[in-house]
XYZ file of C-alpha atoms in Angstrom:
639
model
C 30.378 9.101 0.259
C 33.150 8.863 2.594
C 32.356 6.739 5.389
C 31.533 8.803 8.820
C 33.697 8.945 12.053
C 32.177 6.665 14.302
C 34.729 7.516 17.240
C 34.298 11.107 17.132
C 37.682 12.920 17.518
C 39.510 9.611 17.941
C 42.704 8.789 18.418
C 44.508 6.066 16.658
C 46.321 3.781 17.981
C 48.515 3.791 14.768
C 49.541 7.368 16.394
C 50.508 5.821 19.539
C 54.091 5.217 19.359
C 54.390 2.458 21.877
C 52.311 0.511 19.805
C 53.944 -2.141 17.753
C 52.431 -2.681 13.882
C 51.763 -5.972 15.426
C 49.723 -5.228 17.964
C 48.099 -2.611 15.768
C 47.115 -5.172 13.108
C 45.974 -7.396 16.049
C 43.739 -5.023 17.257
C 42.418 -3.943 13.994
C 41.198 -7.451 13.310
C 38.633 -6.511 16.248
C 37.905 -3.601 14.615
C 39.657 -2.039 17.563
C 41.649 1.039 16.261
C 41.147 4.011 18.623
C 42.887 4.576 21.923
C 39.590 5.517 23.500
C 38.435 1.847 22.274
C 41.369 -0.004 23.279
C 41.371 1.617 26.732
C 37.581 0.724 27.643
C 38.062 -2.667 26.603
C 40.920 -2.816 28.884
C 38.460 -2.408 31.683
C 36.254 -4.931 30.949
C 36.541 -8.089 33.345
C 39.632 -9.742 33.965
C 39.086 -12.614 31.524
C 38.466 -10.104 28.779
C 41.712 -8.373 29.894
C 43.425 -11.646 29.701
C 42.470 -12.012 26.294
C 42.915 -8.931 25.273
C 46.946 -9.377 27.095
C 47.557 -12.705 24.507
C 46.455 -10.856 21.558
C 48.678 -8.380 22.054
C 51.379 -10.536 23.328
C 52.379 -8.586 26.328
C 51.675 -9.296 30.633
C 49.398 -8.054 32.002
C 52.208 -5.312 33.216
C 52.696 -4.665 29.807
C 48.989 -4.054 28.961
C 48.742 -1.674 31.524
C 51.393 0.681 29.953
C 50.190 0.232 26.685
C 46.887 1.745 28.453
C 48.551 3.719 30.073
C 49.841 5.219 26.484
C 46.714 5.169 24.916
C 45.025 7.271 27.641
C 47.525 9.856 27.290
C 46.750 9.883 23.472
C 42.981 10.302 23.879
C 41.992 14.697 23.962
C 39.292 15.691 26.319
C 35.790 15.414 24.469
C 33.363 14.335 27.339
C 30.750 17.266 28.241
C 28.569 16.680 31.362
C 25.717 15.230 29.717
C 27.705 12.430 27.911
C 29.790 12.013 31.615
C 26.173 11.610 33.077
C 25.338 8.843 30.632
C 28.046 6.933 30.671
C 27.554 6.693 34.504
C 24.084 5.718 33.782
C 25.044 3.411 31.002
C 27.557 1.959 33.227
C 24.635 0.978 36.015
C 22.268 -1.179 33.791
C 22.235 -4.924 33.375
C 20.890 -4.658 29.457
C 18.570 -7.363 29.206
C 19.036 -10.194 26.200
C 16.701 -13.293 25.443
C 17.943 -14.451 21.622
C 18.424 -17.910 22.214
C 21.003 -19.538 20.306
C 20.315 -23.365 20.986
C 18.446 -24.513 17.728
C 18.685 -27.749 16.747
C 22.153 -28.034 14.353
C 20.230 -29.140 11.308
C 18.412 -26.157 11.743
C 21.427 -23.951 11.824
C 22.835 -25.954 9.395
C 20.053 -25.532 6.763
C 20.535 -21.446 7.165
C 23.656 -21.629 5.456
C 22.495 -23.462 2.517
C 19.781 -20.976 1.919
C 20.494 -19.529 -1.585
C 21.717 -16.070 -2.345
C 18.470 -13.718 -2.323
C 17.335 -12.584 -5.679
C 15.410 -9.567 -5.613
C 12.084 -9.501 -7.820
C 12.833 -7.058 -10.072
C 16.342 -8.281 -10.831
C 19.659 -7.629 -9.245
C 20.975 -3.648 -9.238
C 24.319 -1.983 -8.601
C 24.132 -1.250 -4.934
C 24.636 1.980 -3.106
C 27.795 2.530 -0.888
C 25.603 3.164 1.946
C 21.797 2.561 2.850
C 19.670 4.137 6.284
C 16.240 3.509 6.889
C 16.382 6.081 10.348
C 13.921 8.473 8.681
C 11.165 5.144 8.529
C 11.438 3.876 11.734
C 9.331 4.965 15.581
C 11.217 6.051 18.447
C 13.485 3.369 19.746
C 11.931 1.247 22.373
C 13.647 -0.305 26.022
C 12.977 -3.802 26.745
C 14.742 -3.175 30.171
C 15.844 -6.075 32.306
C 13.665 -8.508 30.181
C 14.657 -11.107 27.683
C 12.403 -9.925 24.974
C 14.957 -8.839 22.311
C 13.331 -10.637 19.872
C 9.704 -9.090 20.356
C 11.797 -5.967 19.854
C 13.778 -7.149 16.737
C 10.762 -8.075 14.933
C 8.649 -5.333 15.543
C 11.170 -2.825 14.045
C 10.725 -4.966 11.053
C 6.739 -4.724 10.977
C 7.056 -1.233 11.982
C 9.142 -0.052 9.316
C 7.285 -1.938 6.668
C 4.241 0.529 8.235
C 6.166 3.372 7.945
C 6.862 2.735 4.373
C 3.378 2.419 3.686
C 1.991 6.276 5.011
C 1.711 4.974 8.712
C 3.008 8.093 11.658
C 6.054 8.020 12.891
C 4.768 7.217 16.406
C 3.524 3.932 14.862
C 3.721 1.374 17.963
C 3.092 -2.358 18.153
C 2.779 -4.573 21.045
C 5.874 -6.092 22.442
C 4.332 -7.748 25.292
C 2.101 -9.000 22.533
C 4.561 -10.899 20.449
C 6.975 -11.991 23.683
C 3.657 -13.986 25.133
C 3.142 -15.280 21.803
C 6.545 -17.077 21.517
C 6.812 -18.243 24.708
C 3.333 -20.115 23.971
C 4.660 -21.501 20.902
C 8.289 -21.875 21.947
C 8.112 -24.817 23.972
C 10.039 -23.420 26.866
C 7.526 -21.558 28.736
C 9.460 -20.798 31.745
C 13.284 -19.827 30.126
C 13.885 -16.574 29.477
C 14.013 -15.515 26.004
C 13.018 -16.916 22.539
C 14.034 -17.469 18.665
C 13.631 -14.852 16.077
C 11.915 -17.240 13.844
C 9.471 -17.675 16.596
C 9.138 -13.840 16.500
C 8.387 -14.008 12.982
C 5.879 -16.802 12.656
C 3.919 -14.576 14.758
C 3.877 -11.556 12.860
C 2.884 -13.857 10.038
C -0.176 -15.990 11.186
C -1.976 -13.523 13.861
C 0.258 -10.028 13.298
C 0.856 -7.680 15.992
C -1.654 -5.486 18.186
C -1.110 -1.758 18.330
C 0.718 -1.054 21.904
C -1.631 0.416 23.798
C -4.165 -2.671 23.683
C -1.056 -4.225 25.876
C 1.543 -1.983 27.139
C 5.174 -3.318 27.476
C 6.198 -4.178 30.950
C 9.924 -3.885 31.272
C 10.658 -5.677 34.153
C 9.885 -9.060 35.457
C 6.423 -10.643 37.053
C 5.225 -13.432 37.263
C 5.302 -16.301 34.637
C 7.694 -15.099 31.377
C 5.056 -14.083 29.255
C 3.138 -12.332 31.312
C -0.355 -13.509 29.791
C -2.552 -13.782 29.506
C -3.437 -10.547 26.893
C -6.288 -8.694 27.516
C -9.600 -9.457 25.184
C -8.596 -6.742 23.095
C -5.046 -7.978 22.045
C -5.399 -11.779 22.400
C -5.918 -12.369 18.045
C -3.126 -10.499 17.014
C -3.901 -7.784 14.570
C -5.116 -9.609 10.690
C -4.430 -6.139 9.355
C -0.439 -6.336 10.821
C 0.383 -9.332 9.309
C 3.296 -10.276 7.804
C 2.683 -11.663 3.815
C 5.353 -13.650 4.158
C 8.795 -14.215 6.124
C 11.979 -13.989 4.016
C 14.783 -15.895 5.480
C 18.470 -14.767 4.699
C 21.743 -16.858 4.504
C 24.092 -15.138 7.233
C 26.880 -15.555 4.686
C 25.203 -13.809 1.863
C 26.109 -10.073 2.728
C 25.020 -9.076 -0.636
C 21.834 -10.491 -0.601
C 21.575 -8.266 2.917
C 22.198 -5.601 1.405
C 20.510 -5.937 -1.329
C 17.019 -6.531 1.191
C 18.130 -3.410 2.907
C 18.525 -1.401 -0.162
C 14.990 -2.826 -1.401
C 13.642 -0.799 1.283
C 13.191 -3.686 4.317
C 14.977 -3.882 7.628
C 16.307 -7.161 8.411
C 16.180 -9.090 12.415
C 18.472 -10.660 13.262
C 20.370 -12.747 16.727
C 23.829 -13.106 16.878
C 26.048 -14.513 19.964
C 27.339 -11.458 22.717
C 30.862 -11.387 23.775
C 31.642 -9.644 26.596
C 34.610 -7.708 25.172
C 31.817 -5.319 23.534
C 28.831 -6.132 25.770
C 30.949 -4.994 28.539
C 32.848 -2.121 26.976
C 31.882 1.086 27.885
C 33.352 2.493 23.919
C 30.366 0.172 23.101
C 27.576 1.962 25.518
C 28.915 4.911 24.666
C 28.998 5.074 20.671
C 27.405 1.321 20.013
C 30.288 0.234 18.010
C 30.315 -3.656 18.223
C 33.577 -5.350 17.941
C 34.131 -9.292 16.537
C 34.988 -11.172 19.538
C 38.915 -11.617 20.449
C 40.456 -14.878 20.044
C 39.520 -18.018 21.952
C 36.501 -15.375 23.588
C 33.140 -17.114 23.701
C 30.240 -16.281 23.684
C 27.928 -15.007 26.954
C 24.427 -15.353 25.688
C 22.534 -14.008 22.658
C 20.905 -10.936 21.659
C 18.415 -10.112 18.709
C 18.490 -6.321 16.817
C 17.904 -5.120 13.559
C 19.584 -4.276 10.615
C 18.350 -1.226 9.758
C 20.983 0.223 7.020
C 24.643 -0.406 5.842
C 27.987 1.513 4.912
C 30.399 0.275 2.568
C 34.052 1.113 4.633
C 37.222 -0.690 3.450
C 38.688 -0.064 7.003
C 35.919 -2.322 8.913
C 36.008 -5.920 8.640
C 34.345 -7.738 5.251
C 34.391 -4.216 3.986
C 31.936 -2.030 5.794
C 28.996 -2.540 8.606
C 25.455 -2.600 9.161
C 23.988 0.154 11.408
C 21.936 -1.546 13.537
C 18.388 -0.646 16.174
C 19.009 -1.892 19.659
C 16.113 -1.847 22.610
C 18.719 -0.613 25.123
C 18.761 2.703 26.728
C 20.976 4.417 27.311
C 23.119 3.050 24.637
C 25.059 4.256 21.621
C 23.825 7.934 23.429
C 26.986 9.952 21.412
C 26.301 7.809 18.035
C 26.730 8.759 14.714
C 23.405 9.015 13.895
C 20.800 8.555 16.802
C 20.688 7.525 20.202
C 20.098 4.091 20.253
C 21.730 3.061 16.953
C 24.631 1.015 16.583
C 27.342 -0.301 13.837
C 28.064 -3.891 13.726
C 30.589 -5.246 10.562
C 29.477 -7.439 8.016
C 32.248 -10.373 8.901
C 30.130 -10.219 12.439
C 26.753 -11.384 10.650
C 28.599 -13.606 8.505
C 30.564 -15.386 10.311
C 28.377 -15.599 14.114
C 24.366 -14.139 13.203
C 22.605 -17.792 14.032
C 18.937 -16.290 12.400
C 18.752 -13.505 9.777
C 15.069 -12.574 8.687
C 13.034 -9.688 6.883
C 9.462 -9.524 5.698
C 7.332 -8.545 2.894
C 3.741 -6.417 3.807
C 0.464 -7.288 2.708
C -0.738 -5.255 0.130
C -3.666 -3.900 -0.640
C -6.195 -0.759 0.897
C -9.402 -0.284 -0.305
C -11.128 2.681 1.163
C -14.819 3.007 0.374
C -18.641 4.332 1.416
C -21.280 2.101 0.230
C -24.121 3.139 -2.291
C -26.645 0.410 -0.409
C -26.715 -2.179 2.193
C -26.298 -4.106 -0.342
C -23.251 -2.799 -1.985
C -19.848 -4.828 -2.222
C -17.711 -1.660 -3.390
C -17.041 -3.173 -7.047
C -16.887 -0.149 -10.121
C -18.757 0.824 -12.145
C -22.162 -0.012 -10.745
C -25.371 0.388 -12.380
C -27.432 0.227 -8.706
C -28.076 2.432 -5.727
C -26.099 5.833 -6.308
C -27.466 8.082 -4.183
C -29.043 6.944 -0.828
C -25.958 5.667 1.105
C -26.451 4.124 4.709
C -23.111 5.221 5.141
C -24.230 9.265 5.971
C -26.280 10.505 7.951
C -27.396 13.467 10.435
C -28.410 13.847 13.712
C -29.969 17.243 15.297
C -27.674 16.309 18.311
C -24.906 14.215 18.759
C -26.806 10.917 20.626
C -25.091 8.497 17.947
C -28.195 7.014 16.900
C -28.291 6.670 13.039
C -31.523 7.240 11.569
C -31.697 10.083 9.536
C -32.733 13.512 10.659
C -33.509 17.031 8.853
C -31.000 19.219 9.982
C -31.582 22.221 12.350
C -31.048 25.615 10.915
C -28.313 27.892 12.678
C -27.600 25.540 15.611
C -24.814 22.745 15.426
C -26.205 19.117 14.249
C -23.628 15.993 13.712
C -23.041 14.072 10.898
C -21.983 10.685 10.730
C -20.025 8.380 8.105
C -19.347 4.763 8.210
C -15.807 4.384 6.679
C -14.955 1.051 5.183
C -11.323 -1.047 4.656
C -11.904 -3.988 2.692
C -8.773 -4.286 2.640
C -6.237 -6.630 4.243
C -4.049 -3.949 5.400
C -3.689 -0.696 7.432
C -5.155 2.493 5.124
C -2.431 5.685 6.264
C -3.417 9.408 6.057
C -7.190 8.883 5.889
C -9.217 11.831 4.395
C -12.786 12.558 4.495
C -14.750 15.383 2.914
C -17.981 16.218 3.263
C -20.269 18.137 0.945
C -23.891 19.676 1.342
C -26.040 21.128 -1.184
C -30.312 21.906 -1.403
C -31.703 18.308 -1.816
C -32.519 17.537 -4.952
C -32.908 14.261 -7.350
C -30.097 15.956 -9.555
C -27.356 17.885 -8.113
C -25.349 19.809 -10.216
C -21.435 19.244 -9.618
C -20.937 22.789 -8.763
C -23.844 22.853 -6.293
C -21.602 20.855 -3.744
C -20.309 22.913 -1.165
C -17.636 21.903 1.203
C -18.556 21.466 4.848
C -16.429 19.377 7.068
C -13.199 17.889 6.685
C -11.552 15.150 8.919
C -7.898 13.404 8.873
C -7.211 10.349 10.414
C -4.031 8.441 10.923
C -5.372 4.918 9.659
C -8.201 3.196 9.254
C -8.205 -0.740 10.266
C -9.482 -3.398 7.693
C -13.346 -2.995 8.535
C -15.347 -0.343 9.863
C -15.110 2.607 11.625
C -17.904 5.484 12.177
C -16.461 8.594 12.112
C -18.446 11.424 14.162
C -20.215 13.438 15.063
C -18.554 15.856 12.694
C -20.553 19.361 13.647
C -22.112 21.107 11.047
C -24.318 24.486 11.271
C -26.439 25.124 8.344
C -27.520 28.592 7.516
C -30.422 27.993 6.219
C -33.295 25.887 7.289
C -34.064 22.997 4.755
C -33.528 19.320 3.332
C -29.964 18.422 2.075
C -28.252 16.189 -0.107
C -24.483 14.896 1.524
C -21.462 13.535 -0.471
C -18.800 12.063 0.979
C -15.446 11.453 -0.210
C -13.059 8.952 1.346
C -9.302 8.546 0.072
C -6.129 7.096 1.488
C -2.302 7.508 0.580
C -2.655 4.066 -1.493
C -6.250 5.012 -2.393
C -6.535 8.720 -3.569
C -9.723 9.822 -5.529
C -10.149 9.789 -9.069
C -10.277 12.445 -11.489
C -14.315 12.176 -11.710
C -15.661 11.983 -8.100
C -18.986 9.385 -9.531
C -19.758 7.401 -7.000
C -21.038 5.182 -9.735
C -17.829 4.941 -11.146
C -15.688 4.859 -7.599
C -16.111 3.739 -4.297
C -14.659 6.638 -2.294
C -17.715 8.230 -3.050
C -21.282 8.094 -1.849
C -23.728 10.373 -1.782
C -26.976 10.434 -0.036
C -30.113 12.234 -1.326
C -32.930 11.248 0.899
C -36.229 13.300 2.647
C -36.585 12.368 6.415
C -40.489 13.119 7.489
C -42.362 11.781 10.081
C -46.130 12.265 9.733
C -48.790 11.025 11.861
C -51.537 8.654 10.669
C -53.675 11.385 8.118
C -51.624 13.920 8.226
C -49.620 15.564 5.084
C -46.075 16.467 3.977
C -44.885 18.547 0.475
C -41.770 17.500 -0.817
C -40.438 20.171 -2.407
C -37.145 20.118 -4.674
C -35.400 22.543 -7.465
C -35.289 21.628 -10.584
C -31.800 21.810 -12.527
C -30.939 20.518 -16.158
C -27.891 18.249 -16.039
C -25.111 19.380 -17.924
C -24.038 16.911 -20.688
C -27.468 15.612 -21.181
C -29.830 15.925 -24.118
C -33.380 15.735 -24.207
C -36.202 17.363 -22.194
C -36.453 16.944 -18.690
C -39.133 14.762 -16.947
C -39.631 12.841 -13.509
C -40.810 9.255 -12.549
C -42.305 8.588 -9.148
C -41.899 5.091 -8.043
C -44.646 4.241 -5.225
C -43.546 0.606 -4.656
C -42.730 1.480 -1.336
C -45.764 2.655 0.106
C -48.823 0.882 0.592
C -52.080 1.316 -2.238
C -53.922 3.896 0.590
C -51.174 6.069 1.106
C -52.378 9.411 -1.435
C -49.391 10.964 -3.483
C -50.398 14.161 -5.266
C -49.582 14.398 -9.197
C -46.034 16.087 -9.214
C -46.072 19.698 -10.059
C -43.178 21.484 -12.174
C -43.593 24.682 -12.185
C -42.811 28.240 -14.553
C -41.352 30.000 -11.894
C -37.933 29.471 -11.787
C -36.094 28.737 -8.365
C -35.766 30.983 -6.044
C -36.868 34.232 -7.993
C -39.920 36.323 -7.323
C -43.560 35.708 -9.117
C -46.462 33.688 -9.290
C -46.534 29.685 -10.217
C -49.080 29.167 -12.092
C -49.477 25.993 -9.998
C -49.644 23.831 -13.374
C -47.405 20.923 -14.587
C -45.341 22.327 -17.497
C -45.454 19.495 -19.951
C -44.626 19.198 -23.581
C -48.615 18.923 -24.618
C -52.071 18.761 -23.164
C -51.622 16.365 -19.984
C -54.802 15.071 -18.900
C -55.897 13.698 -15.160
C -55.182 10.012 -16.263
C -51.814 10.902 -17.805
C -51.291 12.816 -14.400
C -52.247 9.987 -12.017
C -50.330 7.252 -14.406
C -47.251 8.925 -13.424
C -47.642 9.036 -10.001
C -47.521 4.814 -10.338
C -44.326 5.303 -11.939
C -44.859 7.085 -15.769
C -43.483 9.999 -16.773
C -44.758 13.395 -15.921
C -44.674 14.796 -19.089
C -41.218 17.061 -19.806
C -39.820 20.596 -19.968
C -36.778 21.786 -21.957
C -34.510 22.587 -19.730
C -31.273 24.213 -19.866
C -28.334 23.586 -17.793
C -28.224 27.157 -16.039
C -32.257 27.105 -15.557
C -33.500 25.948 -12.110
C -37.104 25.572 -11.208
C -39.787 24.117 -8.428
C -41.012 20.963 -8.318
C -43.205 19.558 -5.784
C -46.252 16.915 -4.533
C -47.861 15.854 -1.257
C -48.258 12.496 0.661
C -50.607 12.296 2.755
C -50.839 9.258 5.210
C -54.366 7.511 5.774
C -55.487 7.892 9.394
C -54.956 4.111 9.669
C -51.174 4.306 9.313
C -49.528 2.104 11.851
C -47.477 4.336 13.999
C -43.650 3.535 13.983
C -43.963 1.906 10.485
C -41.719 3.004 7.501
C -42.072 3.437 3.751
C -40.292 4.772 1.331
C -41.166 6.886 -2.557
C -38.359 7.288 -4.780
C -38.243 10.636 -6.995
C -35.855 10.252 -10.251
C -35.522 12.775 -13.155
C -34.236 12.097 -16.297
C -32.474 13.497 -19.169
C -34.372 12.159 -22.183
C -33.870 8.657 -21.511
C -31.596 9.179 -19.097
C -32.049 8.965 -15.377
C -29.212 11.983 -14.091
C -30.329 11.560 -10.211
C -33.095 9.763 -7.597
C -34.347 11.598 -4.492
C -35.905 8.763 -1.639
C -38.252 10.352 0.639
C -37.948 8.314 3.940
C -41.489 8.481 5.925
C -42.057 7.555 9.677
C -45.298 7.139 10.673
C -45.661 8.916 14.132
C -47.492 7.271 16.725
């Protein structure tokens, strides 16, 4: 790839004949080697000019015909907008705030960091590395010192990115700034170090931005604290795993981070023959100082790519994300991004850091109160506290029959366990006639819902309308999936947590009063064996009176008479009958897996019911031995 223009339409100063091949190397060594460089620089403040006069050997007579040379060399290639800016540009005071004045061990012990070894090995490198397309919009920390907070960010933002998160993905500036100047030790001086920055992401991580918006000018104390409730811990699920510290001098190693797929922060001194320079503001080109220039203050940025170029010094440059607006606003690539070479970070970058991300997302519904989300479970697989229906949308969550033809709201508790952000959320939810045993096919779609992320914990997602057609009981499923957690092939929620389903029978009956359940009957594909029920009265106290269950001839749905008798595989007498309301089987009926028929019994309360009490009978067919589903009937006693 041949390296881009980064002075569009420039003019060399090679081409300019009353440059000597002196003064042209000279300048080049300052990666100065346009005419519309070497004439902004020339108008940067008279000690710059000075400089700028010895380097080229000349008076300061002499400079000004040289610029006066150069100016004639440069073609006209400003349009209104870019004049506009540059007036604009010219106007701001760009705040800094990377300090530079670590202890010289410290700095010392940088440079004897060893070259970085990626995990998987080293690789050949490309020629040229951007990470654009992964990072947010960039930010303005205005008149403020709070580079760093800015720096680092674009580090934990772009390791979001990578992971699913939007491209509007925004962290809390104000956030990490407070931080470090708590933990700093300078409360009151403006600005802080990036390895401050990056302890923070570490131990608390960052809050999203709008639980603490960024200021960008000055009030009151530095910091600006203290955070609202809501922002004061950090965010656990925007930690950092770990912070990766880089030896300035090892531009492979860099490279090789950037390549990897991490951007790198970074603080490096500012010299005013770029800071200054209004080639700089214009197409964020930053030039090694001249010689003898030092250094007025520090700033912190982010690597954010590379490009291999022979012509710039150590043999290319790192694009780099400022927090300055406007700045670099007729760049290469975007407004705001910058090109800095790679004998800059080598030879003047004082802290040079990148990051890994926590892994892991675990999106799940739970099966039970109980449930801890490990697979395959032999429990609770189909009463989930995690779905449920109201008649209206009040956000209460006990369990309701649904209202025929009008709109009712459902509700699902969506779980994170864990330590990181889940991206591109997806829930679908399924209805079908409540039944113990639901045939896969008898699922039909009913709402679907997207979300951005979904924070290590909970989250109740709802109401979610839903009109049923028909009047009725239903069974839900719900199925929860993530970019890092999709679904598997076989939706079980025995087998998987990003499934749940819940098959229960809301009633509320007052003290002697009586409820049918009523349920169809369907054979379970895949199953051998005739088909039989248990009813498990543990829940309910010895008066309560649960009719004999009742499978009847007529199949579901059709026209014709039941004959109102248990079909069973023999002569079932009363005993037999009463034995399996306590929990034995009914008897069985074969059963095939197109065939659907009625099955029913009654409860009936004793008038001494205490009214707002709650019990529970659980309905399971089986399969031969086999239990293929369970059906809870939830009762509330009315008062």
């Amino acid at each position: 790839m041949t390296p881009p223009e980064l002075i569009p339409q420039g003019a060399p100063l090679s081409d300019v004949p009353e440059f000597t091949e002196a003064q042209v190397k000279a300048l080049a060594g300052a990666w100065i080697d346009t005419a519309q460089e070497f004439v902004a620089l020339a108008k940067t403040p008279q000690t710059i000019r000075d400089l700028l006069a010895s380097a080229l050997g000349v008076d300061q007579a002499g400079l000004a015909r040289l610029v006066q040379a150069a100016q004639a060399a440069i073609p006209p290639t400003r349009d209104v907008r870019s004049a506009q800016l540059e007036l604009e540009a010219a106007a701001v005071d760009y705040g800094l705030g990377a300090l530079l004045d670590e202890p010289p061990e410290v700095l010392a012990s940088r440079l004897t960091l060893p070259a970085y070894e990626p995990p998987a090995g080293r690789f050949v490198l490309p020629a040229s590395v951007s990470h654009l397309d992964q990072l947010p919009a960039v930010r303005n920390q205005g008149s403020r010192g709070t580079c760093v907070a800015h720096a680092v960010l674009s580090v934990r933002e772009q390791l979001e990115m990578t992971a699913g998160s939007s491209a509007d993905i925004d962290l809390s500036e104000q956030f990490i700034y407070w931080w470090c100047k708590e933990h700093d030790g300078i409360p009151t001086v403006s600005g802080t170090y990036v390895v401050v920055g990056m302890r923070c992401l570490e131990e608390l991580g960052a809050p999203l931005e709008d639980t603490w918006p960024y200021v960008s000018y000055e009030r009151g104390d530095q910091g600006q604290g203290p955070p609202p409730p809501a922002a004061e811990n950090g965010d656990p699920g925007l930690k950092t795993l770990r912070t990766l510290p880089l030896n300035r001098t090892d531009i492979t190693g860099i490279k090789t981070c950037l390549a990897e797929g991490r951007v790198v922060a970074f603080s490096i001194p500012v010299f005013d023959s770029w800071y200054h320079s209004s080639a700089t503001r214009r197409w964020g080109k930053i030039t090694p100082p001249l010689p003898r220039e030092r250094p007025d203050g520090g700033h912190a940025m982010a690597l954010v790519g590379y490009q291999d170029d022979p012509a710039a010094p150590g043999g290319g440059y790192f694009l780099v994300r400022n927090s300055w607006q406007p700045w670099s606003y007729d760049g290469v690539w975007q407004e705001g991004y910058g090109y800095i070479p790679y004998t800059y970070i080598s030879q003047h970058a004082t802290a040079v850091f990148s990051a890994d991300r926590i892994p892991g997302v675990d999106v799940a519904l739970r099966d039970s109160a109980t449930d801890t989300g490990a697979r395959p479970t032999t429990g609770l697989t189909w009463n989930s506290p995690d779905i449920w229906l109201r008649r209206t949308a009040d956000g209460g969550e006990a369990h309701q029959t649904p209202a025929a033809g009008q709109p009712n709201a459902l509700y699902v508790r969506a779980h994170n366990s864990g330590p990181a952000y889940a991206y591109d959320v997806r829930l679908e939810l399924f209805a079908a006639p409540l039944a113990p045993y639901v045939r896969p096919d008898d699922w039909q779609p009913i709402v679907r819902k997207r979300l951005e992320w979904l924070a290590p914990g909970e989250q109740i997602l709802g109401p979610l309308t839903w009109t049923p057609a028909a009047a009725g009981q239903y069974a839900y499923q719900a199925r929860l999936t993530s970019a890092e957690d999709p679904l598997p092939a076989q939706p079980d929620p025995a087998a998987t947590n990003n499934v749940a389903a819940r098959r229960s029978w809301p009633v509320d009956l007052a003290p002697g009063a009586s409820a049918e359940v009523a349920f169809e009957v369907a054979g379970a594909a895949g199953h051998l064996g005739l088909a039989g029920f248990r009813v498990d009265r543990a829940g309910l106290p010895p008066d309560f009176n649960v009719s004999p269950l009742k499978l009847e001839r007529t199949p579901w749905g059709q026209p014709g008479e039941s004959t109102g008798e248990p079909v069973t595989r023999g002569a079932v007498d009363d005993a037999v009958l009463g034995a399996a309301v306590h929990g034995a089987l009914t008897g069985g009926m074969i059963l095939g897996a197109s065939q659907r028929h009625r099955a029913s019994l009654t409860i009936t309360l004793p008038p001494a019911a205490q009214p707002g009490a709650r019990y529970t009978l659980v309905i399971s067919q089986l399969q031969g031995e086999t239990v293929v589903g369970k059906l809870t009937v939830e009762m509330a006693v009315a008062g």
